[in-house]
Amino acid sequence: MPLKRLSLLWGLVLLTSVSACDGEEANREERMVNLSEVKDDEDAQLKNLNAAIEQSRRDGSLYARRAVVLLRKGELEKALSDANEAVNLTKNEPSTLFVKAQVLRALNRQEEALPLALQAERNSYQSSSLYVLLGELYLQRKEYKQAKVYLDKAQKLSPTDAYAFYYKGRVQEATGDTARAVRNYKLALEQLPDFMQPQRELAGILVNRGDYDAARPYLNAAQKLDAKDARLWYYKGLLYQATQKQDSAMLSFNRAVALNDTLYGAHYRLGMAAYLQGRTDTALVHLEKVYPKYEQEVKYLSTLAGAYERTGRNIKALQTYQQLVEVEPRYTYGYQAISRLKYKLTRPMPDSTAVRREMLEQ
C-alpha cells in the first residue's frame, strides 16, 4: 500500500498510546530499550524493539509498539501480525485493541476495525485518537450522526485536534453543510498547515462553487504535498475545463484515472470529450465504467446509446435508448432512435444465394 494512504493514520498513531504490561518485567524492558531516545528514528526503533522482543517474548506491549512502527513504515501485514500477538498476550488490553484497529483500517478492512475500536472504548480506553478513528469509520459507513458523536468526544479531550476538525468537515460536507465544512477544514489547517487533505477538500468545494481564484492556492499547495493524489488531478481538470483549457483538462483527467481508475467524474468527462471528437471506442471505454453513477442522467444515457449505435452494437443501443425514455419520457429523439433501431434489427436480410446467382447470370 502506498505510504500516502497512511498519512492520516500517522497523525492518529502515538507510540506512547501503548501502555506497558504490569510488573517489574515491563519496567526492565523500558529501561533496556529506552525507546524515547529513538522515537523519531523508525529503523532504530525496530532494532531496539526486535532486541527487546527476543529477550521478552511474552511482553505484549512490545509487540504493540513494533506494530505501530511497522504501520508507520507501511509494512501492514507485519504490523497486523504483531498487533494480533499483542492482543493475544495482553488479553484484550484496550490500547492494543486500538493499535490493531488502526492496522486493519490501513488495510481497508474497516468492518473488522470498527468492533475492535468499539471494544477498546468499552474497556475504558479514552483517547482523542480513538474517537477520531471511530468518527472516520462511521463516516465511511455513511452513519453521519454517529460519526459526529465521536468527533465531538475527540474535541472534548483535544479541542485543537486537526484530525477531528478535518473529519467533522467531511461529515458536514457529506450532509450538505459546506459552509461549516469549509470552516472546519480551515481550522484543521490552522493546527497543521501542511495537512494535505483539508487543502484538497477546500479546493474541491471552491472549484464546484466556481470560485477558481480562491481554489488555486489550496490546489497548488496540496499538490506540492502529494502530486499523486487522483482527486487533486480531477479538481485541476475541472478548473482547466472551466477556464476553457480543454487540452490541459483532458491531461489532468487522464492523470487522475491513471492514479485511481474508480474516479467516476474523470471517466465521465473523458468519455464525453472522446465522443464529441469522434473517438467512439475510447469514449465507450470511459462511459461504460461510470454507468452505476450516471445511469439516471439523460445526457449520459444519450451519449452512451449514440456510442453503441456508432459502433454497430444496435441491441445495446436500443436497450439504452429504452432506458433513456424511461428516465425522461419527454425525450423525443429517444423514441425516434428506438423506431430506427427496431427497423434495423427486424428488417429482412438479403438472400445471399439469390445475390450470388444473379451475379453469375450476369
Short mmCIF file of C-alpha atoms in Angstrom, two decimals:
data_model
loop_
_atom_site.label_atom_id
_atom_site.label_comp_id
_atom_site.label_asym_id
_atom_site.label_seq_id
_atom_site.Cartn_x
_atom_site.Cartn_y
_atom_site.Cartn_z
CA MET A 1 0.00 0.00 0.00
CA PRO A 2 1.43 3.45 -0.90
CA LEU A 3 2.57 5.39 2.12
CA LYS A 4 0.42 8.37 1.17
CA ARG A 5 -2.65 6.30 2.05
CA LEU A 6 -1.38 6.13 5.61
CA SER A 7 -0.83 9.87 6.00
CA LEU A 8 -3.99 10.50 8.01
CA LEU A 9 -3.37 7.47 10.17
CA TRP A 10 0.10 8.65 11.15
CA GLY A 11 -1.48 11.65 12.82
CA LEU A 12 -3.53 9.31 14.99
CA VAL A 13 -0.73 6.95 16.00
CA LEU A 14 1.42 7.66 19.02
CA LEU A 15 3.90 5.21 20.42
CA THR A 16 3.07 6.46 23.88
CA SER A 17 -0.52 5.28 23.41
CA VAL A 18 0.54 1.70 24.07
CA SER A 19 0.66 1.06 27.78
CA ALA A 20 3.26 -1.29 29.19
CA CYS A 21 2.40 -4.57 30.87
CA ASP A 22 2.15 -4.69 34.63
CA GLY A 23 5.05 -5.63 36.91
CA GLU A 24 8.81 -5.36 37.02
CA GLU A 25 9.30 -7.17 33.70
CA ALA A 26 7.82 -4.26 31.76
CA ASN A 27 9.88 -1.72 33.69
CA ARG A 28 13.08 -3.64 32.99
CA GLU A 29 12.38 -3.71 29.26
CA GLU A 30 11.60 0.02 29.22
CA ARG A 31 14.98 0.81 30.79
CA MET A 32 16.80 -1.57 28.48
CA VAL A 33 15.19 -0.41 25.24
CA ASN A 34 14.86 3.27 26.13
CA LEU A 35 12.51 3.85 23.23
CA SER A 36 12.04 7.52 24.00
CA GLU A 37 15.57 8.28 22.89
CA VAL A 38 14.96 6.93 19.38
CA LYS A 39 11.31 7.75 18.85
CA ASP A 40 11.95 9.70 15.61
CA ASP A 41 14.14 7.02 14.03
CA GLU A 42 11.98 4.14 12.84
CA ASP A 43 14.86 1.88 11.92
CA ALA A 44 16.43 2.42 15.34
CA GLN A 45 13.07 1.73 16.96
CA LEU A 46 12.75 -1.55 15.10
CA LYS A 47 16.27 -2.61 16.01
CA ASN A 48 15.67 -1.94 19.70
CA LEU A 49 12.21 -3.49 19.69
CA ASN A 50 13.46 -6.60 17.91
CA ALA A 51 16.15 -6.98 20.56
CA ALA A 52 13.65 -6.43 23.37
CA ILE A 53 11.21 -8.97 21.97
CA GLU A 54 13.99 -11.55 21.65
CA GLN A 55 14.55 -11.20 25.40
CA SER A 56 10.91 -10.95 26.43
CA ARG A 57 8.58 -12.73 24.02
CA ARG A 58 5.62 -12.53 26.41
CA ASP A 59 5.55 -8.73 26.65
CA GLY A 60 2.55 -7.73 24.57
CA SER A 61 3.28 -4.01 24.82
CA LEU A 62 6.50 -4.51 22.85
CA TYR A 63 4.62 -6.20 20.00
CA ALA A 64 2.11 -3.36 20.04
CA ARG A 65 4.88 -0.78 19.84
CA ARG A 66 6.53 -2.63 16.98
CA ALA A 67 3.18 -2.87 15.20
CA VAL A 68 2.89 0.92 15.36
CA VAL A 69 6.39 1.40 13.91
CA LEU A 70 5.66 -1.08 11.13
CA LEU A 71 2.37 0.70 10.46
CA ARG A 72 4.22 3.99 10.06
CA LYS A 73 6.61 2.32 7.63
CA GLY A 74 3.73 0.90 5.58
CA GLU A 75 4.60 -2.73 6.34
CA LEU A 76 1.00 -3.56 7.06
CA GLU A 77 0.95 -7.35 7.06
CA LYS A 78 3.86 -7.43 9.51
CA ALA A 79 2.12 -4.78 11.59
CA LEU A 80 -1.04 -6.90 11.70
CA SER A 81 0.92 -9.97 12.80
CA ASP A 82 2.42 -8.01 15.70
CA ALA A 83 -0.93 -6.44 16.57
CA ASN A 84 -2.52 -9.90 16.74
CA GLU A 85 0.25 -11.11 19.03
CA ALA A 86 -0.12 -8.04 21.23
CA VAL A 87 -3.86 -8.60 21.62
CA ASN A 88 -3.31 -12.27 22.49
CA LEU A 89 -0.63 -11.55 25.07
CA THR A 90 -2.34 -8.60 26.77
CA LYS A 91 -5.74 -10.34 26.93
CA ASN A 92 -7.59 -7.62 25.01
CA GLU A 93 -5.97 -4.69 26.77
CA PRO A 94 -7.77 -1.69 25.18
CA SER A 95 -4.71 0.16 23.88
CA THR A 96 -3.61 -2.91 21.93
CA LEU A 97 -7.12 -3.30 20.53
CA PHE A 98 -6.80 0.30 19.34
CA VAL A 99 -3.49 -0.47 17.65
CA LYS A 100 -4.97 -3.47 15.85
CA ALA A 101 -7.98 -1.41 14.76
CA GLN A 102 -5.65 1.17 13.22
CA VAL A 103 -3.76 -1.50 11.30
CA LEU A 104 -6.99 -3.01 9.99
CA ARG A 105 -8.19 0.42 8.94
CA ALA A 106 -4.95 0.94 7.00
CA LEU A 107 -5.57 -2.42 5.29
CA ASN A 108 -9.03 -1.20 4.21
CA ARG A 109 -10.64 -3.76 6.49
CA GLN A 110 -12.88 -1.20 8.13
CA GLU A 111 -15.64 -3.64 9.04
CA GLU A 112 -13.16 -5.55 11.18
CA ALA A 113 -11.58 -2.39 12.60
CA LEU A 114 -14.85 -0.95 13.92
CA PRO A 115 -15.77 -3.62 16.50
CA LEU A 116 -12.21 -3.60 17.85
CA ALA A 117 -12.24 0.17 18.26
CA LEU A 118 -15.63 -0.04 19.98
CA GLN A 119 -14.33 -2.77 22.29
CA ALA A 120 -11.37 -0.55 23.19
CA GLU A 121 -13.83 2.17 24.12
CA ARG A 122 -15.96 -0.23 26.18
CA ASN A 123 -12.81 -1.30 28.00
CA SER A 124 -12.44 2.27 29.25
CA TYR A 125 -9.83 3.46 26.75
CA GLN A 126 -10.23 7.21 26.37
CA SER A 127 -8.22 8.90 23.63
CA SER A 128 -8.97 11.62 21.11
CA SER A 129 -7.19 9.45 18.52
CA LEU A 130 -9.55 6.53 19.23
CA TYR A 131 -12.58 8.80 18.93
CA VAL A 132 -11.28 10.27 15.66
CA LEU A 133 -10.78 6.74 14.33
CA LEU A 134 -14.33 5.82 15.31
CA GLY A 135 -15.59 9.02 13.71
CA GLU A 136 -13.82 8.19 10.48
CA LEU A 137 -15.07 4.59 10.44
CA TYR A 138 -18.68 5.71 10.91
CA LEU A 139 -18.17 8.36 8.23
CA GLN A 140 -17.13 5.65 5.78
CA ARG A 141 -20.31 3.75 6.67
CA LYS A 142 -22.29 6.96 5.97
CA GLU A 143 -23.57 6.91 9.54
CA TYR A 144 -23.02 10.62 9.90
CA LYS A 145 -24.83 11.20 13.17
CA GLN A 146 -22.75 8.57 14.95
CA ALA A 147 -19.57 9.89 13.32
CA LYS A 148 -20.28 13.35 14.71
CA VAL A 149 -20.87 11.94 18.20
CA TYR A 150 -17.34 10.51 18.28
CA LEU A 151 -15.73 13.55 16.70
CA ASP A 152 -17.36 15.72 19.37
CA LYS A 153 -15.90 13.38 22.00
CA ALA A 154 -12.48 13.76 20.41
CA GLN A 155 -12.71 17.53 20.57
CA LYS A 156 -13.73 17.48 24.21
CA LEU A 157 -10.49 15.67 25.01
CA SER A 158 -8.39 17.60 22.50
CA PRO A 159 -10.04 20.86 21.37
CA THR A 160 -7.31 21.61 18.81
CA ASP A 161 -7.09 18.17 17.21
CA ALA A 162 -6.59 18.86 13.49
CA TYR A 163 -7.93 15.43 12.52
CA ALA A 164 -11.13 15.97 14.46
CA PHE A 165 -11.66 19.27 12.61
CA TYR A 166 -10.95 17.57 9.29
CA TYR A 167 -13.32 14.64 9.76
CA LYS A 168 -16.01 16.87 11.17
CA GLY A 169 -15.68 18.88 7.97
CA ARG A 170 -16.04 15.68 5.95
CA VAL A 171 -19.24 14.81 7.81
CA GLN A 172 -20.65 18.29 7.25
CA GLU A 173 -19.74 18.26 3.55
CA ALA A 174 -21.37 14.84 3.13
CA THR A 175 -24.57 16.14 4.72
CA GLY A 176 -24.65 19.30 2.58
CA ASP A 177 -23.37 21.83 5.10
CA THR A 178 -20.43 23.07 3.04
CA ALA A 179 -20.20 26.40 4.86
CA ARG A 180 -19.37 24.69 8.17
CA ALA A 181 -17.21 22.16 6.36
CA VAL A 182 -15.07 24.98 4.97
CA ARG A 183 -14.71 26.45 8.44
CA ASN A 184 -13.56 23.14 9.91
CA TYR A 185 -11.11 22.47 7.09
CA LYS A 186 -9.58 25.88 7.71
CA LEU A 187 -9.41 25.19 11.45
CA ALA A 188 -7.60 21.93 10.70
CA LEU A 189 -5.07 23.87 8.63
CA GLU A 190 -4.55 26.35 11.45
CA GLN A 191 -3.33 23.44 13.56
CA LEU A 192 -1.41 21.65 10.77
CA PRO A 193 -0.58 23.97 7.85
CA ASP A 194 0.87 21.08 5.81
CA PHE A 195 -2.20 18.87 6.22
CA MET A 196 -2.93 17.97 2.59
CA GLN A 197 -6.45 16.56 2.83
CA PRO A 198 -8.19 19.72 4.12
CA GLN A 199 -6.46 21.68 1.36
CA ARG A 200 -7.76 19.18 -1.18
CA GLU A 201 -11.31 19.34 0.16
CA LEU A 202 -11.27 23.13 0.17
CA ALA A 203 -10.03 23.16 -3.41
CA GLY A 204 -12.84 20.80 -4.44
CA ILE A 205 -15.56 22.85 -2.76
CA LEU A 206 -14.28 26.11 -4.24
CA VAL A 207 -13.96 24.66 -7.75
CA ASN A 208 -17.52 23.34 -7.55
CA ARG A 209 -18.66 26.79 -6.44
CA GLY A 210 -16.92 28.35 -9.43
CA ASP A 211 -14.55 30.30 -7.19
CA TYR A 212 -11.46 29.34 -9.18
CA ASP A 213 -9.12 32.07 -7.95
CA ALA A 214 -9.74 31.04 -4.34
CA ALA A 215 -9.32 27.35 -5.21
CA ARG A 216 -5.92 27.66 -6.90
CA PRO A 217 -3.77 28.31 -3.79
CA TYR A 218 -5.24 25.28 -1.99
CA LEU A 219 -4.88 23.11 -5.07
CA ASN A 220 -1.28 24.11 -5.67
CA ALA A 221 -0.32 23.70 -2.02
CA ALA A 222 -1.94 20.27 -1.83
CA GLN A 223 -0.20 19.07 -5.00
CA LYS A 224 3.17 20.11 -3.59
CA LEU A 225 2.46 17.82 -0.66
CA ASP A 226 1.12 14.92 -2.75
CA ALA A 227 1.48 15.04 -6.53
CA LYS A 228 -0.05 11.56 -6.87
CA ASP A 229 -3.45 12.25 -5.34
CA ALA A 230 -6.03 11.41 -8.01
CA ARG A 231 -8.73 13.76 -6.74
CA LEU A 232 -6.36 16.71 -6.91
CA TRP A 233 -5.75 15.98 -10.59
CA TYR A 234 -9.51 15.71 -11.08
CA TYR A 235 -10.12 19.09 -9.46
CA LYS A 236 -7.32 20.54 -11.54
CA GLY A 237 -9.04 19.17 -14.65
CA LEU A 238 -12.32 20.78 -13.63
CA LEU A 239 -10.55 24.09 -13.15
CA TYR A 240 -8.89 23.88 -16.57
CA GLN A 241 -12.17 22.88 -18.19
CA ALA A 242 -13.99 25.81 -16.62
CA THR A 243 -11.35 28.21 -17.91
CA GLN A 244 -11.53 26.84 -21.48
CA LYS A 245 -8.22 24.96 -21.36
CA GLN A 246 -9.59 21.73 -22.74
CA ASP A 247 -6.29 20.03 -23.61
CA SER A 248 -4.89 20.64 -20.13
CA ALA A 249 -8.17 19.45 -18.62
CA MET A 250 -8.01 16.15 -20.53
CA LEU A 251 -4.40 15.62 -19.50
CA SER A 252 -5.41 16.16 -15.87
CA PHE A 253 -8.39 13.80 -16.09
CA ASN A 254 -6.23 11.13 -17.72
CA ARG A 255 -3.70 11.53 -14.93
CA ALA A 256 -6.50 11.22 -12.37
CA VAL A 257 -7.83 7.91 -13.73
CA ALA A 258 -4.29 6.55 -14.13
CA LEU A 259 -3.90 7.05 -10.38
CA ASN A 260 -7.41 5.94 -9.44
CA ASP A 261 -9.42 4.03 -12.03
CA THR A 262 -12.62 4.32 -9.97
CA LEU A 263 -12.79 8.12 -10.22
CA TYR A 264 -16.16 8.37 -11.97
CA GLY A 265 -16.17 12.12 -12.63
CA ALA A 266 -12.92 11.99 -14.58
CA HIS A 267 -14.03 8.98 -16.65
CA TYR A 268 -17.31 10.73 -17.43
CA ARG A 269 -15.60 13.84 -18.78
CA LEU A 270 -13.04 11.87 -20.74
CA GLY A 271 -15.81 9.79 -22.28
CA MET A 272 -17.92 12.78 -23.24
CA ALA A 273 -14.96 14.57 -24.80
CA ALA A 274 -13.87 11.49 -26.76
CA TYR A 275 -17.40 11.04 -28.13
CA LEU A 276 -17.56 14.64 -29.37
CA GLN A 277 -14.18 14.14 -31.06
CA GLY A 278 -15.41 11.04 -32.86
CA ARG A 279 -13.19 8.66 -30.86
CA THR A 280 -16.11 6.39 -30.10
CA ASP A 281 -14.23 3.29 -28.96
CA THR A 282 -12.27 5.39 -26.44
CA ALA A 283 -15.49 7.07 -25.33
CA LEU A 284 -17.08 3.70 -24.58
CA VAL A 285 -14.10 2.58 -22.50
CA HIS A 286 -14.72 5.52 -20.16
CA LEU A 287 -18.52 5.73 -20.34
CA GLU A 288 -19.13 2.07 -19.54
CA LYS A 289 -17.07 2.39 -16.34
CA VAL A 290 -19.34 5.07 -14.90
CA TYR A 291 -22.73 3.50 -15.64
CA PRO A 292 -23.62 2.85 -11.97
CA LYS A 293 -23.08 6.53 -11.18
CA TYR A 294 -24.83 8.15 -14.14
CA GLU A 295 -27.50 5.62 -15.18
CA GLN A 296 -30.26 8.13 -14.39
CA GLU A 297 -28.71 11.06 -16.26
CA VAL A 298 -30.24 11.90 -19.66
CA LYS A 299 -27.10 13.36 -21.27
CA TYR A 300 -25.04 10.37 -20.25
CA LEU A 301 -27.57 7.80 -21.49
CA SER A 302 -27.99 9.64 -24.79
CA THR A 303 -24.23 9.70 -25.36
CA LEU A 304 -23.80 6.06 -24.35
CA ALA A 305 -26.61 4.96 -26.66
CA GLY A 306 -25.14 7.03 -29.51
CA ALA A 307 -21.74 5.43 -28.97
CA TYR A 308 -23.25 1.94 -29.10
CA GLU A 309 -25.09 2.81 -32.32
CA ARG A 310 -21.99 4.29 -33.94
CA THR A 311 -20.07 1.08 -33.28
CA GLY A 312 -22.84 -1.17 -34.62
CA ARG A 313 -23.92 -2.52 -31.24
CA ASN A 314 -27.55 -1.95 -32.08
CA ILE A 315 -29.12 -4.15 -29.42
CA LYS A 316 -27.16 -2.34 -26.67
CA ALA A 317 -28.07 0.98 -28.27
CA LEU A 318 -31.78 0.05 -28.34
CA GLN A 319 -31.72 -1.04 -24.70
CA THR A 320 -30.01 2.18 -23.66
CA TYR A 321 -32.47 4.38 -25.59
CA GLN A 322 -35.34 2.48 -23.97
CA GLN A 323 -33.84 3.18 -20.57
CA LEU A 324 -33.40 6.82 -21.59
CA VAL A 325 -37.10 7.36 -22.32
CA GLU A 326 -38.00 5.66 -19.05
CA VAL A 327 -35.82 8.22 -17.25
CA GLU A 328 -37.11 11.12 -19.37
CA PRO A 329 -40.40 10.30 -21.14
CA ARG A 330 -40.37 13.67 -22.95
CA TYR A 331 -37.12 12.94 -24.76
CA THR A 332 -38.48 12.85 -28.33
CA TYR A 333 -35.24 11.86 -30.04
CA GLY A 334 -35.13 8.74 -27.89
CA TYR A 335 -38.39 7.45 -29.40
CA GLN A 336 -37.15 8.21 -32.92
CA ALA A 337 -33.95 6.30 -32.22
CA ILE A 338 -35.91 3.33 -30.84
CA SER A 339 -38.02 3.16 -34.01
CA ARG A 340 -34.95 3.42 -36.22
CA LEU A 341 -33.10 0.67 -34.36
CA LYS A 342 -36.10 -1.65 -34.28
CA TYR A 343 -36.35 -1.33 -38.04
CA LYS A 344 -32.65 -2.11 -38.44
CA LEU A 345 -32.95 -5.16 -36.21
CA THR A 346 -36.13 -6.59 -37.73
CA ARG A 347 -35.82 -5.84 -41.47
CA PRO A 348 -35.32 -8.99 -43.59
CA MET A 349 -31.76 -9.88 -44.56
CA PRO A 350 -30.98 -10.25 -48.28
CA ASP A 351 -30.86 -13.80 -49.68
CA SER A 352 -27.16 -14.29 -50.24
CA THR A 353 -27.81 -17.29 -52.53
CA ALA A 354 -30.03 -15.23 -54.79
CA VAL A 355 -27.44 -12.46 -54.92
CA ARG A 356 -24.70 -14.89 -55.97
CA ARG A 357 -27.00 -16.47 -58.64
CA GLU A 358 -27.83 -13.09 -60.09
CA MET A 359 -24.12 -12.22 -60.30
CA LEU A 360 -23.40 -15.50 -62.17
CA GLU A 361 -26.22 -14.91 -64.66
CA GLN A 362 -24.79 -11.52 -65.47
#
